XYZ file of C-alpha atoms in Angstrom:
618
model
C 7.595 -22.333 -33.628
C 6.033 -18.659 -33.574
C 6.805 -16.035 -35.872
C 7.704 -13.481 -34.161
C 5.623 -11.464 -32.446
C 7.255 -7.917 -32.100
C 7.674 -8.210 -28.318
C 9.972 -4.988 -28.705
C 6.997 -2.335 -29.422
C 5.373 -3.561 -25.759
C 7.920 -1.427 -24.014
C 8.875 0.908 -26.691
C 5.265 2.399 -27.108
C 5.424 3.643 -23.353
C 8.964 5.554 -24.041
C 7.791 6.709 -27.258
C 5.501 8.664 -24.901
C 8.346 9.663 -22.581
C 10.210 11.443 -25.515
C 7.268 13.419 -27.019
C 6.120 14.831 -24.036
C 9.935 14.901 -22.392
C 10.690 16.859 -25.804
C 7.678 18.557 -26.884
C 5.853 18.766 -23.989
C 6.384 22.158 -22.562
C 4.883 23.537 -25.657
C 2.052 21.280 -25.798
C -1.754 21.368 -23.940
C -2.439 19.341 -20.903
C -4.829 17.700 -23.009
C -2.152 16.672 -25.849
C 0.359 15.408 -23.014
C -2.231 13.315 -21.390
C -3.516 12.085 -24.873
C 0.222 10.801 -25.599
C 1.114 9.036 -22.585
C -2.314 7.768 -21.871
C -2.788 7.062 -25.658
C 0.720 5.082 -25.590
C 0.362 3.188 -22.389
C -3.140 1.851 -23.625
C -1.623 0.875 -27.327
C 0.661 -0.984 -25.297
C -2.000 -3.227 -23.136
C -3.500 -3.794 -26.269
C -0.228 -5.050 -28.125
C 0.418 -6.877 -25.357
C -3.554 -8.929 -25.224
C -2.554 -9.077 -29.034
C 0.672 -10.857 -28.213
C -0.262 -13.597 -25.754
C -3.745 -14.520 -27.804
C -1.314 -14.830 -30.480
C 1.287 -16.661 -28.888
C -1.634 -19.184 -26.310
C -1.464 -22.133 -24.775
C 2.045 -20.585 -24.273
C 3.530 -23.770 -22.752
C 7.038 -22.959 -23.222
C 8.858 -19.537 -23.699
C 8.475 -17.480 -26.858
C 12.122 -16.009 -27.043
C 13.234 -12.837 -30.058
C 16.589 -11.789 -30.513
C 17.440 -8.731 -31.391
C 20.988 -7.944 -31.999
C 24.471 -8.578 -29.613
C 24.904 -6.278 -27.352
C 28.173 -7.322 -25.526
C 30.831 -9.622 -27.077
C 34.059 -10.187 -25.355
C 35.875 -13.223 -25.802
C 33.174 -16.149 -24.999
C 30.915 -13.428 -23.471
C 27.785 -13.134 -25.743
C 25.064 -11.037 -24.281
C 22.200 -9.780 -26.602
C 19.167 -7.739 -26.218
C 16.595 -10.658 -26.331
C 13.413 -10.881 -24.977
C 11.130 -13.220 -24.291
C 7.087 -14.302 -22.941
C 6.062 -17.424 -21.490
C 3.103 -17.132 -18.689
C 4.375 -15.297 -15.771
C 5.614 -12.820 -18.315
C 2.229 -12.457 -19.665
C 0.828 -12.143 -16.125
C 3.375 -9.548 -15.062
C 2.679 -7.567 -18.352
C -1.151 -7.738 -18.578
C -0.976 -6.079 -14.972
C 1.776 -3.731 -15.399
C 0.022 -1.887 -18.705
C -3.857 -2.960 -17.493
C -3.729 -0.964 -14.395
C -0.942 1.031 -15.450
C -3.667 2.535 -18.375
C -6.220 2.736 -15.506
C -3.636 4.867 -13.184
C -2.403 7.183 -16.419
C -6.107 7.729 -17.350
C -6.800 8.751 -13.267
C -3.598 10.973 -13.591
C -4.746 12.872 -16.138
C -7.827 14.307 -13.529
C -5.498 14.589 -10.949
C -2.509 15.822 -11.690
C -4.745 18.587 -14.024
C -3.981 21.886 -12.173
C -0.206 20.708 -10.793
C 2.807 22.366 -12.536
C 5.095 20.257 -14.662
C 2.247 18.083 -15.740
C 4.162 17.174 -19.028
C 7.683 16.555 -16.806
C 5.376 13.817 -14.618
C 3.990 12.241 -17.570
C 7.386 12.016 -19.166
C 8.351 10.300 -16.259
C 5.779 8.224 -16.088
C 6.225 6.576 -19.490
C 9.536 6.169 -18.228
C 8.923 3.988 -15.850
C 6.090 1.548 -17.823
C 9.587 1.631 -20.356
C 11.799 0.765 -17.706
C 9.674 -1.998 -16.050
C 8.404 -3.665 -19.228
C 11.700 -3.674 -19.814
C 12.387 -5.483 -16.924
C 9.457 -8.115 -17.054
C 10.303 -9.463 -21.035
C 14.117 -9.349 -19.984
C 15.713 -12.711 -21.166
C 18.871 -12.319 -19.339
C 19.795 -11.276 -16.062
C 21.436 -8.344 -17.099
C 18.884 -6.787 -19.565
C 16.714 -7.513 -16.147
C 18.733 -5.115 -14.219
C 19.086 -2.377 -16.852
C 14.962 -2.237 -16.247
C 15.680 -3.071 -12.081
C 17.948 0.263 -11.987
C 15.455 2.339 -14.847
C 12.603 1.773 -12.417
C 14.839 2.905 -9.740
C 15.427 6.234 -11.544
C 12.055 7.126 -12.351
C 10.850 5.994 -8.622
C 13.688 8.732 -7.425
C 12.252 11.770 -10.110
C 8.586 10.491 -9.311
C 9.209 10.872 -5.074
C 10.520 13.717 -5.533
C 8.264 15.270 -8.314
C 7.634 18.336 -5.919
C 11.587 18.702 -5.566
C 10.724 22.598 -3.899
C 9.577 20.523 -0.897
C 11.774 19.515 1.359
C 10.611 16.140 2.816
C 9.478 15.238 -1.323
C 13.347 15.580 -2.188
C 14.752 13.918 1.089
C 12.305 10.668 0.387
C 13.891 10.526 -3.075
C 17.295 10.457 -2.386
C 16.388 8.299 0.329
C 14.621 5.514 -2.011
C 17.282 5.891 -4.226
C 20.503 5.383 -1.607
C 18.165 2.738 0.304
C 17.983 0.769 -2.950
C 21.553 0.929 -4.016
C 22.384 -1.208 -0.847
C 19.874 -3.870 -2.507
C 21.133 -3.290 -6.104
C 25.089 -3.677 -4.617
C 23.192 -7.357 -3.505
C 21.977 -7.833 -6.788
C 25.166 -6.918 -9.014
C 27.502 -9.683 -7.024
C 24.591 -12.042 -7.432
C 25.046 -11.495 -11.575
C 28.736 -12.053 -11.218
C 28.301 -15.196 -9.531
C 25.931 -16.219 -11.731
C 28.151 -16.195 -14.585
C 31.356 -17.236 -13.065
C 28.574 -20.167 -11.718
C 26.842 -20.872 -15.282
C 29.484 -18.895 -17.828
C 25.978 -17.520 -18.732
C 23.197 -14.510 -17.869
C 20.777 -15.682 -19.801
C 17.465 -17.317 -18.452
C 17.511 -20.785 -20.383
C 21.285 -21.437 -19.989
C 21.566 -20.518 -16.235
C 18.267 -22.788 -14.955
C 19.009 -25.402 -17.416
C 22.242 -25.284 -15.523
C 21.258 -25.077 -12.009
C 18.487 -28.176 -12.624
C 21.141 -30.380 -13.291
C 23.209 -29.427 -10.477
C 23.215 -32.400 -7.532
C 22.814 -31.763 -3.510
C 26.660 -32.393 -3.520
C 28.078 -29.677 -6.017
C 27.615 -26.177 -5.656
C 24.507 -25.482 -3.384
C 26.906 -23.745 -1.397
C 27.383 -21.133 -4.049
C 23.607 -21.800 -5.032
C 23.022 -20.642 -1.131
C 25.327 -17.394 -1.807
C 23.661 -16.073 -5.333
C 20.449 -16.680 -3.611
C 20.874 -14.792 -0.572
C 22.616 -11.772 -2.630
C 19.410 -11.925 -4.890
C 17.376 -11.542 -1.696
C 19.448 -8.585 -0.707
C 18.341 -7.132 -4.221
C 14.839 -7.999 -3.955
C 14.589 -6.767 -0.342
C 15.571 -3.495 -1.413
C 13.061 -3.302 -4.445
C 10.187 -4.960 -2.680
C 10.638 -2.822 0.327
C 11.173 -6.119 3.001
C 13.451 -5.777 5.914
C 15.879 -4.148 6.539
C 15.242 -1.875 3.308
C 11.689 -1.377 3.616
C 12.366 1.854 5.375
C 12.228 4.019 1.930
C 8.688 3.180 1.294
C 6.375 4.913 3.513
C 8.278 8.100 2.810
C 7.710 7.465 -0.855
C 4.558 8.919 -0.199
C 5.592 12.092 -0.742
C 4.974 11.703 -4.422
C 1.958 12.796 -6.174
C -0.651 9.859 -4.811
C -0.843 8.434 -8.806
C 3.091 7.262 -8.059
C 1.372 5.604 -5.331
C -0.367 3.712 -6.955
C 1.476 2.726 -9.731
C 5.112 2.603 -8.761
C 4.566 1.928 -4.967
C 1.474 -0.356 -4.871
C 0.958 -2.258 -8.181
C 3.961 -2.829 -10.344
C 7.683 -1.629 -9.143
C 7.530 -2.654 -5.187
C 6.446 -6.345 -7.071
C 9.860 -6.383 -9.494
C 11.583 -8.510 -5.900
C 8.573 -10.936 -6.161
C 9.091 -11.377 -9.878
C 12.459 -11.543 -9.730
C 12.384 -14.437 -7.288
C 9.756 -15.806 -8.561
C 11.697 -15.708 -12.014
C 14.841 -17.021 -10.602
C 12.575 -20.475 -8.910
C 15.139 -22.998 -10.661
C 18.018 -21.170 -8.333
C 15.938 -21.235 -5.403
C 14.727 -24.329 -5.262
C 18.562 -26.009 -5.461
C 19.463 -23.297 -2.067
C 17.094 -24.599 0.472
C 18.280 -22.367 3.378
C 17.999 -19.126 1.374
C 14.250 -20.510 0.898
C 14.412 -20.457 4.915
C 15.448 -16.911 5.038
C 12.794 -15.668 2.189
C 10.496 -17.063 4.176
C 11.919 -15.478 7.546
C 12.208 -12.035 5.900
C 8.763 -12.030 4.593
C 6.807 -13.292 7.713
C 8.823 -10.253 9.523
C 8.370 -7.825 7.097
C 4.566 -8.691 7.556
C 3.755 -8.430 10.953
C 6.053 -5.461 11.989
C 4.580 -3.547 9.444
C 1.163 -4.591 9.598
C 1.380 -3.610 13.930
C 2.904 0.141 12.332
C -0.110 0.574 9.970
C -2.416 -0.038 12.733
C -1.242 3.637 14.590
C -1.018 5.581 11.292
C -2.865 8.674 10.978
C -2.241 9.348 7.507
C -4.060 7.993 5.176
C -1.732 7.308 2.345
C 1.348 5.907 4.760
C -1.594 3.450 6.255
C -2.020 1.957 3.144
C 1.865 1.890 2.493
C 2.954 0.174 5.760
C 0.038 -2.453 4.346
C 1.849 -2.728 0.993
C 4.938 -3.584 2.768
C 2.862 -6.002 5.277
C 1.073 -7.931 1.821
C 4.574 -7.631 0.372
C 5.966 -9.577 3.172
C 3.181 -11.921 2.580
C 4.129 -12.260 -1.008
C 7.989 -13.459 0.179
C 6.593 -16.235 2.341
C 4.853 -17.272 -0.130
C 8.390 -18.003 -2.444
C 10.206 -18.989 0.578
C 7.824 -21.582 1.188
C 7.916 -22.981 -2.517
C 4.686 -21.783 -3.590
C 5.441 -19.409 -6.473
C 2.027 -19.446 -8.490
C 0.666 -17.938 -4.784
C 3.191 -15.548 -4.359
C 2.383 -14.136 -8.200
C -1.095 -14.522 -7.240
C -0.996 -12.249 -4.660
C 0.702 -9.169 -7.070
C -2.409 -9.572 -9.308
C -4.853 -9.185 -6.503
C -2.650 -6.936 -4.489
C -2.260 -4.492 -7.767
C -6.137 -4.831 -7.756
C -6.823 -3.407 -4.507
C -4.111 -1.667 -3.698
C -3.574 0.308 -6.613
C -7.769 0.750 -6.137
C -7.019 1.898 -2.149
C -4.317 4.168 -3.132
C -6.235 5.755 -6.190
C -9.342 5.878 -3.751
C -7.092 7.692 -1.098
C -6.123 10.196 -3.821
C -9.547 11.284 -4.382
C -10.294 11.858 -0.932
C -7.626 13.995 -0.660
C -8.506 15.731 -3.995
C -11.964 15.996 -1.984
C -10.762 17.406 1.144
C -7.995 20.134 -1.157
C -5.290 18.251 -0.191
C -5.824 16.809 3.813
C -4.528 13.762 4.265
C -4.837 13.205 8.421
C -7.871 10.630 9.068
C -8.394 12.670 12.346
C -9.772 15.426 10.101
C -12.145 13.401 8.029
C -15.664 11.383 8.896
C -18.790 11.018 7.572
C -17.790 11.316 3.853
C -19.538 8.629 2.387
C -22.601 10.374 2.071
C -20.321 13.332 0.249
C -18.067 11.360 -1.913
C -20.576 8.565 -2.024
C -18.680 6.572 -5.829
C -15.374 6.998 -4.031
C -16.999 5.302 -1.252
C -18.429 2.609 -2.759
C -15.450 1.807 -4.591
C -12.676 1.748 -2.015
C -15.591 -0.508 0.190
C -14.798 -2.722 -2.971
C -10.835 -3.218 -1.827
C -11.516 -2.996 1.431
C -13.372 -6.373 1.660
C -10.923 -7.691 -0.767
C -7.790 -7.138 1.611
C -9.541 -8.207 4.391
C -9.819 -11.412 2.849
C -13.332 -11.656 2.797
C -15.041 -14.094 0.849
C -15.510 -14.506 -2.307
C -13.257 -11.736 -3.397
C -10.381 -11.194 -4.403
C -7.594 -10.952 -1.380
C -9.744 -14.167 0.191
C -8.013 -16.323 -2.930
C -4.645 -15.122 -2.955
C -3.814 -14.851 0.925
C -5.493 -18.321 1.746
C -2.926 -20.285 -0.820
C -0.050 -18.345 0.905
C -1.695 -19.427 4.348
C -2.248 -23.011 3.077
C 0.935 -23.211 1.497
C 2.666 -21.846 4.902
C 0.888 -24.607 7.320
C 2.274 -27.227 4.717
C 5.584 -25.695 5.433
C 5.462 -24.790 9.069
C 2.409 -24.585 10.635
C 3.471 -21.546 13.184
C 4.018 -19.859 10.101
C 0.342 -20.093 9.164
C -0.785 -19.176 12.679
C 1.699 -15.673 12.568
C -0.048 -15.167 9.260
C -3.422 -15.672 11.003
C -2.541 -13.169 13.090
C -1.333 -10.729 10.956
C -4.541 -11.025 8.238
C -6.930 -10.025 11.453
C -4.598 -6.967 12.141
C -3.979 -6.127 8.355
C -8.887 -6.074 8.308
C -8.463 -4.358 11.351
C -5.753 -1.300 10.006
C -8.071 -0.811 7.085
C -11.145 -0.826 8.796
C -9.868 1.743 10.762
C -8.950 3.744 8.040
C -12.488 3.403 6.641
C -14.388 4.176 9.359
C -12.421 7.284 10.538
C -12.662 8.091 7.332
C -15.871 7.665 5.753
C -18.304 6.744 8.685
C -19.525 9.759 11.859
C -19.120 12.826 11.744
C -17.153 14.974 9.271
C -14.452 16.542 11.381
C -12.564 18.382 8.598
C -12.272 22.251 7.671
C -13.232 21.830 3.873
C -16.490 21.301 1.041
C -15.732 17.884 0.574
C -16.721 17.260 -3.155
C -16.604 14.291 -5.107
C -13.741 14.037 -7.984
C -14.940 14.239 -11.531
C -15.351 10.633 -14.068
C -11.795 10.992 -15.038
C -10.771 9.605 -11.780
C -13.818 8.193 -10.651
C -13.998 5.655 -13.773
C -10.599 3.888 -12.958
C -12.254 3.058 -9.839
C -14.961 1.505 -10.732
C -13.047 -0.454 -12.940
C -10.582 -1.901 -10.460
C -13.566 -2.045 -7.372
C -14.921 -4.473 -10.202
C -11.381 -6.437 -10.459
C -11.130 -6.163 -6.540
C -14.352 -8.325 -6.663
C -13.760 -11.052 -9.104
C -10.070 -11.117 -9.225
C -9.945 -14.237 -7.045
C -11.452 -16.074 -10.160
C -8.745 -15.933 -12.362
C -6.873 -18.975 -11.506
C -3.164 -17.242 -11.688
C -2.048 -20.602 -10.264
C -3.278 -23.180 -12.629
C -2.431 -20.508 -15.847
C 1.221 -20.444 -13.872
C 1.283 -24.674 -13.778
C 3.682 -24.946 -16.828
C 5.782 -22.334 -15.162
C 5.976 -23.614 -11.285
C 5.146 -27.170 -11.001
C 5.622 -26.596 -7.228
C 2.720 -26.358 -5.044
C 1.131 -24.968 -1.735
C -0.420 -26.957 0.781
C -3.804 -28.629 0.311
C -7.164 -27.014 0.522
C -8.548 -27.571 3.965
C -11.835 -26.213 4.921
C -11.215 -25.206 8.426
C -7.708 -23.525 8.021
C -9.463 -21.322 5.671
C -11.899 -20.838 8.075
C -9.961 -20.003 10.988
C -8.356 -17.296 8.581
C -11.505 -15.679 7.544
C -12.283 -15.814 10.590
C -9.245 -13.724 11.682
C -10.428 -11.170 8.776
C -13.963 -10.882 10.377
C -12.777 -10.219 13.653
C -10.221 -7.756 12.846
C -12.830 -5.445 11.146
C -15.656 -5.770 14.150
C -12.979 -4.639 16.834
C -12.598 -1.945 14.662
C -16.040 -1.377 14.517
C -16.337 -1.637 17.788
C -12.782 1.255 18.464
C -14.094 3.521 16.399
C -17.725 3.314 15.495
C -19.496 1.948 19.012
C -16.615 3.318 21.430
C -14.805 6.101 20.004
C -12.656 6.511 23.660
C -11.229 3.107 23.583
C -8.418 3.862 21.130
C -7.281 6.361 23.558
C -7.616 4.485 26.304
C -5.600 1.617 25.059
C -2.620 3.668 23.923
C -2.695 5.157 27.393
C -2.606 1.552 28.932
C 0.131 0.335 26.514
C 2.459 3.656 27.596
C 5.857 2.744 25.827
C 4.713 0.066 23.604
C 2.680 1.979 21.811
C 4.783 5.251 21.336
C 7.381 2.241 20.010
C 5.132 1.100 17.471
C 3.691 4.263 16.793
C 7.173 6.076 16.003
C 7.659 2.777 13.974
C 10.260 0.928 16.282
C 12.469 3.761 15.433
C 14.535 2.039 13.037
C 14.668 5.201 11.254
C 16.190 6.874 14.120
C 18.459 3.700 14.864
C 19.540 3.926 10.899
C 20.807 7.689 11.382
C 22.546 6.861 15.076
C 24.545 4.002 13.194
C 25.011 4.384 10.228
C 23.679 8.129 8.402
C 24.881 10.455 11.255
C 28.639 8.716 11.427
C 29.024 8.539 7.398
C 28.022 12.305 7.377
C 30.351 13.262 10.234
C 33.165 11.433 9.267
C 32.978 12.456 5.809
C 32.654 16.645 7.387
C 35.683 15.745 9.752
C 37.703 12.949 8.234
C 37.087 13.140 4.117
C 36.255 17.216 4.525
C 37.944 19.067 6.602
C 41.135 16.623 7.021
C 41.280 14.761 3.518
C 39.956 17.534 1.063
C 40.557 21.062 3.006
C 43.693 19.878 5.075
C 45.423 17.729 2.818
C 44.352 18.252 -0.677
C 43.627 21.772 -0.158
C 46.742 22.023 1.951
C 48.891 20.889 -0.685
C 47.012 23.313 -3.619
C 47.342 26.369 -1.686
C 50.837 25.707 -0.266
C 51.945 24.979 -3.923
C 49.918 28.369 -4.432
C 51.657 30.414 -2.083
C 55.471 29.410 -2.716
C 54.525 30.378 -6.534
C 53.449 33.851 -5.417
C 56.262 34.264 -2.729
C 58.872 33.185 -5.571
C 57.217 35.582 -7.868
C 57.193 38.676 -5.445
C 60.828 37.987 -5.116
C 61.654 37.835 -9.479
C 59.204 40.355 -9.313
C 61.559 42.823 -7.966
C 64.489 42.292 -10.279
C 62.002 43.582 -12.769
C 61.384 46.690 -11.459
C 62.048 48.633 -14.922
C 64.606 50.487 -13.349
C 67.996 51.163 -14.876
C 70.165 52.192 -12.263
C 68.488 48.416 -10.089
C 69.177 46.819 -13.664
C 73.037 48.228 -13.545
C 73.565 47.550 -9.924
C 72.430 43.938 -10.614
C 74.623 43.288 -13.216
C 77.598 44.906 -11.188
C 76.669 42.333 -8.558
C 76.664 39.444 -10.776
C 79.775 40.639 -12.200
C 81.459 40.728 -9.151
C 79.977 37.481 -8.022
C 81.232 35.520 -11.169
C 84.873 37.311 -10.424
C 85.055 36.330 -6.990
C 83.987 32.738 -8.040
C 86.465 32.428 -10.537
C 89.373 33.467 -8.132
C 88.053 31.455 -5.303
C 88.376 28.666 -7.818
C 92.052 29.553 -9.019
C 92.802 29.315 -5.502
C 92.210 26.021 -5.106
């Protein structure tokens, strides 16, 4: 038995940060703002290498407990958390490249208004999410799932004076309360299930449960936890929020977007393995969701003109990846893949930053070429993820995508064959990018110039992961975790997959290096496919036909104008004007005039008089 190990101070550090600088920040230097949230992120990673050497081999779960936080009856939920080794692999990435990102932020967020605001926020989230990750209990989990969510909200739309910045933050934020709603009823099954939240109780549960009891409820928390991871990890039909979450400054990109928040779905699933192995049809439909999510976004990124949405639509695609990975039972690949992923993505994302700090702020591939002799490190580095995503071998993307290939052929081998296919398109989208980008001639209207070591060091750092990150062995560190397994190694499937990789980038090559017409010419020959895929299937345009546009009018004509101004308003204004008509009319009997005053007691006189003798009468 450990002593304990202080797990608490991992993601208290980080919002430590967030309140100096939230608090203090607008009277403080850049330099002291970046020092603090930098300096606290950092202390973090380091707490957190401290922890697991501490704590290794780690074979089972080091759990602390805090104090209760709800107690109602036999409800006991308390603020515990807890490490065993996917924790330690989600934490060593989240603060590891979430130090690299704050360190990169510092250079290029330097001359930006509000620098103290976006740091605040950005502690926020490493809070919120390491929050998330050391979670013992589902609903400590969520309190970090719906933190994340905020921050991702104030981070899109950091430059709230621009329009399309503060429309892609609400938009994340409503597009992920449909997957939270998904999550929420999965946590209330859960405990009417289990009579528990917490990790230990609710898997030690669901392993003893037999085919004949309860996999139908199994089935329906499993499927509600998909809706929630969907919607976090940007898979269909809630991807759509993603690619506009570009909007943010590009170092949200990287970190929220690329490397650590988009992965909280994977994690999650990946986390709840005991449920999903016991609900073998809502395996089926991770599966289904993640192969689609792949290839529709992986045919969108190949069309994309900007360069930051090109490498989103390919966060979504490797996303996608990451799902069919956990559908098909192979959880140490699926976690695999977020370590390489936050590798090179964060590295392509970062990389795409400085170009755009290079070219003042252009962002259009059409207006770039030939900057690799001007921005030669951020060349050389993003050539490091490049390769990696493409799956070339021996780095790092080659690893992780060829157990999720391997284990896909053990589950259905069309699903390896659509993944195939979609790891030649996902070389060829990025080789694309690189080319128009880097390679020709420079077609822009600015002095490119290269960004300063502040930004440029982060890169060289994660180019260097991006190479050797395939040699960690994520799976066999995960073993104690997910006894589960992919398929078996087999020479020529790999093959046939690098393959796919290599070809992908020489028709590239050959589109916009060799034959710079041919792009043009194909898009002309496709006609209405192409403006399909290009305006990306317009589900966008489908969601505001079905479901935006008729919520907003029926709330202007139904909940508006015939609920709030006709009826509610109706009813206050009516009450409004009988008041005022009934006190013009008292109004008058107090004119202040004697002789009125005399008359109107003459008149009640008589009245009283004639009622009395109408009433002797009778």
């Amino acid at each position: 038995m450990h002593e304990s190990q202080s797990l608490w101070l991992i993601p208290v550090l980080p919002l430590l940060g967030f309140l100096i600088n939230g608090l203090l920040g607008k009277r403080l230097s850049n330099g002291v703002v970046g020092a603090v949230a930098v300096g606290t992120v950092v202390a973090s990673f380091l707490w957190v290498l401290k922890t697991v050497s501490s704590l290794m081999p780690l074979e089972h779960a080091h759990i602390e407990t805090y104090f209760t936080w709800i107690q109602s009856g036999s409800v006991n939920i308390p603020i515990e958390l807890s490490i065993d080794r996917l924790t330690a692999v989600m934490l060593l990435v989240v603060t590891g490249i979430g130090s690299l990102i704050h360190i990169y932020a510092t250079g290029y967020m330097s001359h930006e208004d509000g620098f103290y605001r976006f740091f605040a926020y950005l502690n926020l989230f490493m809070f919120f999410m390491l929050t998330l990750v050391l979670a013992n209990n589902y609903l400590l989990l969520f309190v970090g799932w719906e933190g994340v969510g905020l921050c991702s909200y104030l981070l899109i739309g950091f430059y709230y004076l621009k329009h399309s910045a503060s429309t892609a933050g609400n938009k994340a934020f409503i597009v992920n309360r449909v997957g939270d709603f998904g999550f929420s009823l999965a946590m209330f099954l859960i405990f009417i299930t289990f009579g528990s939240l917490s990790f230990p109780a609710v898997f030690e549960k669901a392993k003893a449960l037999t085919p004949e009891h309860g996999l139908g409820m199994m089935t329906a928390i499993c499927l509600l936890l998909l809706v929630g991871a969907a919607g976090k990890s940007a898979q269909v039909p809630l991807y759509v929020w993603l690619p506009d979450a570009m909007e943010g400054p590009t170092p949200v990109s990287a970190l929220i977007h690329a490397a650590t928040m988009v992965t909280a779905g994977v994690y999650m699933v990946a986390r709840s393995a005991a449920l999903f192995v016991n609900a073998p049809i809502a395996m089926e439909v991770v599966a289904y969701v993640g192969l689609i999510t792949a290839v529709m976004a992986a045919t969108i990124g190949m069309t994309q003109f900007d360069i930051k949405k090109v490498f989103a639509y390919s966060t979504v695609s490797q996303l996608g990846y990451m799902f069919v990975a956990l559908g098909c039972g192979a959880f140490s690949a699926g976690i695999f893949h977020v370590v390489t992923h936050a590798f090179f993505k964060a590295l392509l994302f970062l990389g795409a930053g400085s170009v755009i700090h290079a070219l003042e702020g252009e962002q259009d591939i059409r207006h770039m070429g030939g900057l690799r002799t001007k921005i030669p490190v951020t060349f050389w580095t993003l050539a490091c993820a490049w390769v990696a995503i493409a799956g070339v071998p021996p780095f790092s993307g080659f690893h992780s995508k060829d157990e999720i290939l391997l284990a896909a052929h053990h589950h259905h081998p069309w699903m390896y064959w659509v993944g195939v296919v979609t790891a030649g398109m996902t070389a060829f989208y990025v080789s694309r990018c690189m080319f128009m980008t880097f390679f020709g001639d420079y077609r822009g209207h600015h002095h490119p110039h290269e960004s300063p070591v502040v930004m440029t060091g982060p890169l060289a750092i994660l180019a260097l992961l991006s190479l050797v990150g395939g040699y960690t062995h994520i799976p066999h560190f995960l073993e104690p975790v997910f006894p589960l397994k992919g398929g078996e190694h087999d020479s020529m499937l790999v093959a046939i997959s690098v393959a796919a990789g290599v070809i992908g980038i020489g028709l590239a090559y050959f589109m916009y290096i060799m034959s710079p017409e041919t792009p043009k010419s194909i898009a002309a020959s496709l006609g209405g496919i192409y403006r399909m895929v290009y305006n990306k299937y317009w589900v966008d345009e489908i969601y505001d036909a079905t479901i935006v546009n008729p919520l907003v009018d029926g709330s202007r004509s139904m909940l508006w104008k015939g609920l709030d101004a006709g009826m509610i308003d109706g009813a206050v204004n009516g009450a409004g004007s009988l008041s005022r008509l009934i006190g013009g009319i008292t109004r008058r009997l107090q004119s202040g005039n004697i002789r009125t005053y005399a008359a109107w007691v003459i008149a009640g006189s008589v009245f009283a008089f004639a009622m009395m003798v109408a009433g002797g009468t009778r």
